PDB file of C-alpha atoms in Angstrom:
ATOM      1  CA  MET A 207     115.906  69.568  94.689  1.00  0.00           C
ATOM      2  CA  THR A 208     112.391  70.039  96.063  1.00  0.00           C
ATOM      3  CA  LEU A 209     109.759  72.373  94.658  1.00  0.00           C
ATOM      4  CA  VAL A 210     110.218  74.629  97.680  1.00  0.00           C
ATOM      5  CA  SER A 211     113.940  74.959  97.183  1.00  0.00           C
ATOM      6  CA  LYS A 212     113.640  75.927  93.482  1.00  0.00           C
ATOM      7  CA  LYS A 213     113.150  79.513  94.582  1.00  0.00           C
ATOM      8  CA  TYR A 214     116.736  79.447  95.819  1.00  0.00           C
ATOM      9  CA  LEU A 215     117.916  78.906  92.236  1.00  0.00           C
ATOM     10  CA  GLN A 216     115.837  81.621  90.544  1.00  0.00           C
ATOM     11  CA  GLU A 217     117.246  84.430  88.458  1.00  0.00           C
ATOM     12  CA  THR A 218     116.092  87.865  89.694  1.00  0.00           C
ATOM     13  CA  ALA A 219     116.763  91.473  88.731  1.00  0.00           C
ATOM     14  CA  MET A 220     119.717  91.526  91.147  1.00  0.00           C
ATOM     15  CA  LEU A 221     120.783  87.900  90.647  1.00  0.00           C
ATOM     16  CA  ASP A 222     121.085  88.213  86.858  1.00  0.00           C
ATOM     17  CA  PHE A 223     123.252  85.147  86.426  1.00  0.00           C
ATOM     18  CA  LYS A 224     122.160  84.638  82.809  1.00  0.00           C
ATOM     19  CA  HIS A 225     123.926  87.900  81.899  1.00  0.00           C
ATOM     20  CA  PRO A 226     126.549  87.199  79.188  1.00  0.00           C
ATOM     21  CA  ASP A 227     129.426  88.482  81.358  1.00  0.00           C
ATOM     22  CA  ILE A 228     128.540  86.110  84.195  1.00  0.00           C
ATOM     23  CA  GLN A 229     128.022  83.169  81.860  1.00  0.00           C
ATOM     24  CA  GLU A 230     131.352  83.922  80.166  1.00  0.00           C
ATOM     25  CA  LEU A 231     133.115  83.959  83.551  1.00  0.00           C
ATOM     26  CA  VAL A 232     131.550  80.646  84.604  1.00  0.00           C
ATOM     27  CA  GLU A 233     132.653  79.068  81.329  1.00  0.00           C
ATOM     28  CA  LYS A 234     136.156  80.563  81.451  1.00  0.00           C
ATOM     29  CA  LYS A 235     136.746  79.306  84.994  1.00  0.00           C
ATOM     30  CA  GLU A 236     135.256  75.889  84.102  1.00  0.00           C
ATOM     31  CA  TRP A 237     133.337  75.943  87.367  1.00  0.00           C
ATOM     32  CA  ASN A 238     130.713  73.534  86.001  1.00  0.00           C
ATOM     33  CA  LYS A 239     133.363  70.796  85.874  1.00  0.00           C
ATOM     34  CA  LEU A 240     133.973  70.881  89.638  1.00  0.00           C
ATOM     35  CA  SER A 241     132.216  68.975  92.408  1.00  0.00           C
ATOM     36  CA  GLN A 242     129.691  70.886  94.477  1.00  0.00           C
ATOM     37  CA  TYR A 243     132.145  71.288  97.376  1.00  0.00           C
ATOM     38  CA  GLU A 244     134.957  72.391  95.055  1.00  0.00           C
ATOM     39  CA  VAL A 245     132.899  74.878  93.089  1.00  0.00           C
ATOM     40  CA  ILE A 246     131.542  76.559  96.218  1.00  0.00           C
ATOM     41  CA  GLY A 247     135.130  77.032  97.379  1.00  0.00           C
ATOM     42  CA  ALA A 248     136.351  78.241  93.987  1.00  0.00           C
ATOM     43  CA  ILE A 249     133.560  80.814  93.563  1.00  0.00           C
ATOM     44  CA  TYR A 250     133.822  81.919  97.196  1.00  0.00           C
ATOM     45  CA  LYS A 251     137.578  82.542  96.852  1.00  0.00           C
ATOM     46  CA  TYR A 252     137.063  84.356  93.541  1.00  0.00           C
ATOM     47  CA  VAL A 253     134.542  86.764  95.072  1.00  0.00           C
ATOM     48  CA  ARG A 254     136.620  87.233  98.229  1.00  0.00           C
ATOM     49  CA  ASP A 255     139.961  87.962  96.599  1.00  0.00           C
ATOM     50  CA  GLU A 256     139.449  88.931  92.962  1.00  0.00           C
ATOM     51  CA  ILE A 257     136.563  91.296  93.716  1.00  0.00           C
ATOM     52  CA  GLN A 258     138.303  93.769  95.980  1.00  0.00           C
ATOM     53  CA  PHE A 259     136.755  95.312  99.072  1.00  0.00           C
ATOM     54  CA  GLY A 260     135.288  98.719  98.211  1.00  0.00           C
ATOM     55  CA  TYR A 261     132.125 100.791  98.186  1.00  0.00           C
ATOM     56  CA  ASN A 262     129.789 100.640  95.156  1.00  0.00           C
ATOM     57  CA  LYS A 263     127.221 103.209  94.135  1.00  0.00           C
ATOM     58  CA  ASP A 264     124.302 101.315  95.687  1.00  0.00           C
ATOM     59  CA  ASP A 265     123.549  98.144  97.680  1.00  0.00           C
ATOM     60  CA  ARG A 266     120.987  97.079  95.094  1.00  0.00           C
ATOM     61  CA  LEU A 267     123.260  96.711  92.086  1.00  0.00           C
ATOM     62  CA  ALA A 268     122.771  93.692  89.852  1.00  0.00           C
ATOM     63  CA  ALA A 269     125.447  91.008  90.114  1.00  0.00           C
ATOM     64  CA  SER A 270     126.655  91.763  86.575  1.00  0.00           C
ATOM     65  CA  GLN A 271     127.315  95.384  87.575  1.00  0.00           C
ATOM     66  CA  VAL A 272     129.277  94.310  90.676  1.00  0.00           C
ATOM     67  CA  LEU A 273     131.358  92.054  88.422  1.00  0.00           C
ATOM     68  CA  LYS A 274     131.925  94.990  86.060  1.00  0.00           C
ATOM     69  CA  ASP A 275     132.889  97.290  88.971  1.00  0.00           C
ATOM     70  CA  GLY A 276     135.422  94.726  90.203  1.00  0.00           C
ATOM     71  CA  TYR A 277     134.910  95.688  93.841  1.00  0.00           C
ATOM     72  CA  GLY A 278     132.224  95.564  96.495  1.00  0.00           C
ATOM     73  CA  GLN A 279     131.250  95.322 100.143  1.00  0.00           C
ATOM     74  CA  CYS A 280     129.179  92.893 102.197  1.00  0.00           C
ATOM     75  CA  ASN A 281     125.935  93.436 100.314  1.00  0.00           C
ATOM     76  CA  THR A 282     127.171  93.818  96.749  1.00  0.00           C
ATOM     77  CA  LYS A 283     129.810  91.082  96.897  1.00  0.00           C
ATOM     78  CA  GLY A 284     127.113  88.895  98.464  1.00  0.00           C
ATOM     79  CA  THR A 285     124.848  89.527  95.468  1.00  0.00           C
ATOM     80  CA  LEU A 286     127.611  88.466  93.091  1.00  0.00           C
ATOM     81  CA  LEU A 287     128.427  85.391  95.185  1.00  0.00           C
ATOM     82  CA  MET A 288     124.774  84.302  95.168  1.00  0.00           C
ATOM     83  CA  ALA A 289     124.446  84.845  91.415  1.00  0.00           C
ATOM     84  CA  LEU A 290     127.598  82.889  90.570  1.00  0.00           C
ATOM     85  CA  LEU A 291     126.569  79.982  92.805  1.00  0.00           C
ATOM     86  CA  ARG A 292     123.074  79.889  91.300  1.00  0.00           C
ATOM     87  CA  ALA A 293     124.648  79.997  87.841  1.00  0.00           C
ATOM     88  CA  VAL A 294     126.193  76.589  88.545  1.00  0.00           C
ATOM     89  CA  GLY A 295     123.017  75.200  90.136  1.00  0.00           C
ATOM     90  CA  ILE A 296     123.767  75.709  93.829  1.00  0.00           C
ATOM     91  CA  ALA A 297     120.952  76.995  96.056  1.00  0.00           C
ATOM     92  CA  THR A 298     121.563  80.217  97.989  1.00  0.00           C
ATOM     93  CA  ARG A 299     119.608  82.639 100.121  1.00  0.00           C
ATOM     94  CA  SER A 300     120.330  85.975 101.799  1.00  0.00           C
ATOM     95  CA  HIS A 301     120.345  86.745 105.540  1.00  0.00           C
ATOM     96  CA  GLY A 302     119.739  90.397 106.394  1.00  0.00           C
ATOM     97  CA  PHE A 303     121.044  92.392 109.347  1.00  0.00           C
ATOM     98  CA  THR A 304     122.342  95.737 110.491  1.00  0.00           C
ATOM     99  CA  ILE A 305     125.840  96.172 111.900  1.00  0.00           C
ATOM    100  CA  PHE A 306     127.171  98.901 114.184  1.00  0.00           C
ATOM    101  CA  ASN A 307     129.093 101.525 112.231  1.00  0.00           C
ATOM    102  CA  GLU A 308     132.123 101.379 114.560  1.00  0.00           C
ATOM    103  CA  LEU A 309     133.435  98.312 112.771  1.00  0.00           C
ATOM    104  CA  GLN A 310     133.776 100.447 109.623  1.00  0.00           C
ATOM    105  CA  ARG A 311     135.888 103.117 111.346  1.00  0.00           C
ATOM    106  CA  GLY A 312     139.252 103.188 109.649  1.00  0.00           C
ATOM    107  CA  ALA A 313     137.922 101.880 106.333  1.00  0.00           C
ATOM    108  CA  ILE A 314     135.711 104.973 106.477  1.00  0.00           C
ATOM    109  CA  PRO A 315     138.134 107.848 107.247  1.00  0.00           C
ATOM    110  CA  ASN A 316     137.485 109.722 110.495  1.00  0.00           C
ATOM    111  CA  TYR A 317     136.668 112.939 108.639  1.00  0.00           C
ATOM    112  CA  LEU A 318     133.740 111.156 106.913  1.00  0.00           C
ATOM    113  CA  PHE A 319     132.670 108.933 109.770  1.00  0.00           C
ATOM    114  CA  VAL A 320     130.237 111.500 111.191  1.00  0.00           C
ATOM    115  CA  LEU A 321     128.066 110.961 108.102  1.00  0.00           C
ATOM    116  CA  ALA A 322     127.828 107.168 108.537  1.00  0.00           C
ATOM    117  CA  PRO A 323     124.505 105.835 109.893  1.00  0.00           C
ATOM    118  CA  GLU A 324     124.840 104.326 113.374  1.00  0.00           C
ATOM    119  CA  ARG A 325     123.446 101.010 112.107  1.00  0.00           C
ATOM    120  CA  ILE A 326     124.414  99.943 108.590  1.00  0.00           C
ATOM    121  CA  ILE A 327     122.452  97.520 106.391  1.00  0.00           C
ATOM    122  CA  HIS A 328     124.384  94.253 106.212  1.00  0.00           C
ATOM    123  CA  SER A 329     123.909  90.790 104.784  1.00  0.00           C
ATOM    124  CA  TRP A 330     125.621  87.473 104.337  1.00  0.00           C
ATOM    125  CA  VAL A 331     125.026  84.564 101.963  1.00  0.00           C
ATOM    126  CA  GLU A 332     123.734  81.161 102.986  1.00  0.00           C
ATOM    127  CA  VAL A 333     124.597  78.239 100.710  1.00  0.00           C
ATOM    128  CA  TYR A 334     122.872  74.849 100.752  1.00  0.00           C
ATOM    129  CA  GLN A 335     125.326  71.986 100.925  1.00  0.00           C
ATOM    130  CA  ASN A 336     124.999  68.474 102.346  1.00  0.00           C
ATOM    131  CA  GLU A 337     121.354  69.133 103.268  1.00  0.00           C
ATOM    132  CA  ARG A 338     122.065  72.140 105.482  1.00  0.00           C
ATOM    133  CA  TRP A 339     122.507  75.887 105.170  1.00  0.00           C
ATOM    134  CA  ILE A 340     126.017  77.240 105.712  1.00  0.00           C
ATOM    135  CA  ASN A 341     126.668  80.918 106.505  1.00  0.00           C
ATOM    136  CA  LEU A 342     129.196  82.697 104.273  1.00  0.00           C
ATOM    137  CA  GLU A 343     130.375  86.130 105.420  1.00  0.00           C
ATOM    138  CA  GLY A 344     134.165  85.836 105.188  1.00  0.00           C
ATOM    139  CA  TYR A 345     134.183  86.922 101.520  1.00  0.00           C
ATOM    140  CA  ILE A 346     133.804  90.627 102.315  1.00  0.00           C
ATOM    141  CA  LEU A 347     137.459  91.649 102.657  1.00  0.00           C
ATOM    142  CA  ASP A 348     140.021  90.633 100.039  1.00  0.00           C
ATOM    143  CA  SER A 349     143.100  88.947 101.441  1.00  0.00           C
ATOM    144  CA  ASP A 350     145.501  91.758 100.457  1.00  0.00           C
ATOM    145  CA  TYR A 351     143.468  94.342 102.385  1.00  0.00           C
ATOM    146  CA  LEU A 352     142.883  92.096 105.409  1.00  0.00           C
ATOM    147  CA  LYS A 353     146.591  91.243 105.594  1.00  0.00           C
ATOM    148  CA  GLN A 354     147.452  94.925 106.023  1.00  0.00           C
ATOM    149  CA  VAL A 355     144.964  95.236 108.907  1.00  0.00           C
ATOM    150  CA  GLN A 356     146.397  92.086 110.509  1.00  0.00           C
ATOM    151  CA  ASN A 357     149.957  93.428 110.125  1.00  0.00           C
ATOM    152  CA  ARG A 358     149.101  96.769 111.752  1.00  0.00           C
ATOM    153  CA  PHE A 359     147.326  95.174 114.722  1.00  0.00           C
ATOM    154  CA  ALA A 360     149.424  92.019 115.033  1.00  0.00           C
ATOM    155  CA  GLU A 361     149.726  92.491 118.796  1.00  0.00           C
ATOM    156  CA  VAL A 362     145.942  92.322 119.364  1.00  0.00           C
ATOM    157  CA  ASN A 363     144.967  89.142 121.228  1.00  0.00           C
ATOM    158  CA  GLU A 364     141.361  90.035 121.984  1.00  0.00           C
ATOM    159  CA  PRO A 365     138.217  90.661 119.941  1.00  0.00           C
ATOM    160  CA  PHE A 366     138.898  93.294 117.280  1.00  0.00           C
ATOM    161  CA  SER A 367     136.585  95.823 115.652  1.00  0.00           C
ATOM    162  CA  GLY A 368     137.529  98.350 112.972  1.00  0.00           C
ATOM    163  CA  TYR A 369     138.639  98.708 109.330  1.00  0.00           C
ATOM    164  CA  GLY A 370     135.685  96.569 108.192  1.00  0.00           C
ATOM    165  CA  VAL A 371     136.500  93.764 110.639  1.00  0.00           C
ATOM    166  CA  SER A 372     134.614  92.551 113.706  1.00  0.00           C
ATOM    167  CA  THR A 373     135.960  89.214 114.862  1.00  0.00           C
ATOM    168  CA  LYS A 374     137.039  87.340 117.967  1.00  0.00           C
ATOM    169  CA  CYS A 375     140.411  86.497 116.392  1.00  0.00           C
ATOM    170  CA  LEU A 376     142.006  88.998 113.990  1.00  0.00           C
ATOM    171  CA  SER A 377     145.106  86.870 113.393  1.00  0.00           C
ATOM    172  CA  ASN A 378     143.114  83.818 112.285  1.00  0.00           C
ATOM    173  CA  PRO A 379     139.489  84.628 111.404  1.00  0.00           C
ATOM    174  CA  SER A 380     137.302  81.892 109.894  1.00  0.00           C
ATOM    175  CA  ILE A 381     137.357  83.184 106.312  1.00  0.00           C
ATOM    176  CA  ASP A 382     138.442  80.136 104.295  1.00  0.00           C
ATOM    177  CA  TRP A 383     135.946  77.697 102.735  1.00  0.00           C
ATOM    178  CA  LYS A 384     136.120  74.400 104.629  1.00  0.00           C
ATOM    179  CA  GLY A 385     132.490  73.375 104.357  1.00  0.00           C
ATOM    180  CA  GLU A 386     131.640  75.364 107.493  1.00  0.00           C
ATOM    181  CA  ASP A 387     130.461  78.889 108.352  1.00  0.00           C
ATOM    182  CA  THR A 388     132.805  81.784 107.570  1.00  0.00           C
ATOM    183  CA  TYR A 389     132.692  85.184 109.270  1.00  0.00           C
ATOM    184  CA  ILE A 390     134.569  88.513 109.307  1.00  0.00           C
ATOM    185  CA  GLN A 391     132.017  91.099 110.578  1.00  0.00           C
ATOM    186  CA  SER A 392     129.556  88.968 112.543  1.00  0.00           C
ATOM    187  CA  GLU A 393     130.660  90.230 115.969  1.00  0.00           C
ATOM    188  CA  GLY A 394     129.333  93.676 115.032  1.00  0.00           C
ATOM    189  CA  ILE A 395     125.764  92.660 114.233  1.00  0.00           C
ATOM    190  CA  ALA A 396     123.080  94.904 115.729  1.00  0.00           C
ATOM    191  CA  ASP A 397     119.749  93.686 114.255  1.00  0.00           C
ATOM    192  CA  ASP A 398     118.762  90.364 112.666  1.00  0.00           C
ATOM    193  CA  PHE A 399     116.046  90.608 109.970  1.00  0.00           C
ATOM    194  CA  GLY A 400     116.053  86.909 109.113  1.00  0.00           C
ATOM    195  CA  VAL A 401     116.506  85.061 105.822  1.00  0.00           C
ATOM    196  CA  PHE A 402     115.230  86.042 102.375  1.00  0.00           C
ATOM    197  CA  SER A 403     114.949  83.853  99.291  1.00  0.00           C
ATOM    198  CA  GLN A 404     116.066  86.776  97.143  1.00  0.00           C
ATOM    199  CA  PRO A 405     118.166  89.852  98.076  1.00  0.00           C
ATOM    200  CA  ASP A 406     115.715  91.924  96.011  1.00  0.00           C
ATOM    201  CA  ASP A 407     113.064  91.234  98.684  1.00  0.00           C
ATOM    202  CA  PHE A 408     115.369  92.237 101.559  1.00  0.00           C
ATOM    203  CA  TYR A 409     116.199  95.639 100.057  1.00  0.00           C
ATOM    204  CA  PHE A 410     112.570  96.219  99.019  1.00  0.00           C
ATOM    205  CA  ILE A 411     111.536  95.872 102.669  1.00  0.00           C
ATOM    206  CA  HIS A 412     114.524  97.385 104.498  1.00  0.00           C
ATOM    207  CA  GLY A 413     115.887  99.817 101.909  1.00  0.00           C
ATOM    208  CA  SER A 414     119.474 100.885 101.563  1.00  0.00           C
ATOM    209  CA  ASN A 415     121.899 102.640 103.899  1.00  0.00           C
ATOM    210  CA  LEU A 416     121.413 106.262 102.840  1.00  0.00           C
ATOM    211  CA  SER A 417     118.690 108.460 101.385  1.00  0.00           C
ATOM    212  CA  GLY A 418     118.235 112.043 100.211  1.00  0.00           C
ATOM    213  CA  ILE A 419     121.221 114.369  99.992  1.00  0.00           C
ATOM    214  CA  LYS A 420     123.482 111.980 101.918  1.00  0.00           C
ATOM    215  CA  LYS A 421     122.854 109.313  99.264  1.00  0.00           C
ATOM    216  CA  VAL A 422     123.731 111.718  96.451  1.00  0.00           C
ATOM    217  CA  MET A 423     126.878 112.838  98.281  1.00  0.00           C
ATOM    218  CA  PHE A 424     127.841 109.192  98.876  1.00  0.00           C
ATOM    219  CA  GLN A 425     127.281 108.115  95.279  1.00  0.00           C
ATOM    220  CA  TYR A 426     129.172 110.948  93.623  1.00  0.00           C
ATOM    221  CA  ALA A 427     131.867 111.967  96.110  1.00  0.00           C
ATOM    222  CA  LEU A 428     132.157 110.269  99.508  1.00  0.00           C
ATOM    223  CA  ARG A 429     132.489 106.668  98.363  1.00  0.00           C
ATOM    224  CA  HIS A 430     135.347 107.644  96.056  1.00  0.00           C
ATOM    225  CA  LEU A 431     137.213 109.099  99.056  1.00  0.00           C
ATOM    226  CA  MET A 432     136.432 105.899 101.004  1.00  0.00           C
ATOM    227  CA  ASN A 433     137.677 103.730  98.139  1.00  0.00           C
ATOM    228  CA  TRP A 434     140.839 105.832  97.856  1.00  0.00           C
ATOM    229  CA  ASN A 435     141.418 105.230 101.584  1.00  0.00           C
ATOM    230  CA  VAL A 436     140.794 101.473 101.263  1.00  0.00           C
ATOM    231  CA  ASN A 437     143.127 101.211  98.270  1.00  0.00           C
ATOM    232  CA  ASN A 438     145.764 103.165 100.178  1.00  0.00           C
ATOM    233  CA  ILE A 439     145.518 100.695 103.067  1.00  0.00           C
ATOM    234  CA  ARG A 440     145.727  97.752 100.652  1.00  0.00           C
ATOM    235  CA  THR A 441     148.852  99.048  98.900  1.00  0.00           C
ATOM    236  CA  LYS A 442     150.679 100.977 101.643  1.00  0.00           C
ATOM    237  CA  GLY A 443     149.378  99.585 104.928  1.00  0.00           C
ATOM    238  CA  ILE A 444     148.162 101.463 108.010  1.00  0.00           C
ATOM    239  CA  SER A 445     150.472 103.943 109.698  1.00  0.00           C
ATOM    240  CA  ASN A 446     151.014 103.755 113.475  1.00  0.00           C
TER     241      ASN A 446
END
């Protein structure tokens, strides 16, 4: 590891991987006993499927809080993924974007969609393996939720956008760790802000998705309705 790359292993306010809850999880899962390739896959799958898709109070939560919540979206699950990988000595960085809000339609109920910003702050994780950076975005939606979307739109044979998905192939998106890039929302990207050593820096510069009264409404009411809708999709599917 070079001096330059040490910054990709730092603990930060958001990437608080020395928190007792994160250290306990790493020890319980015995992730430190795995090879680099295996542990990236194990942590990636844990964040994708055991941390359910849902909307947290804020994009800038610390990783330990996302773990405590047990759910998250692109930004917050990305923070947890970065922290867990750094906890086992694997370099990560964040890549910041915006995405068009249309890909969230369905996950965000229509009666709330009017309040969603047209372009939504988005990010994915880049992990350093075999002397190259690999893009990880396919962790956003847990498999149980994604399966319900795939079941409802099984007849779609063209690029699909909606319910938190924006992909060229809904039936077989590249979401499994195979040592290559993974994506689930990348077809909906609007703006590319580049890479950041720490997610803290990205949000300091570009802020979060909402401000003022909309932020208060989101934190204390709207996101709970959105999470109820997402959980309903996960457990009951999507009606025709």
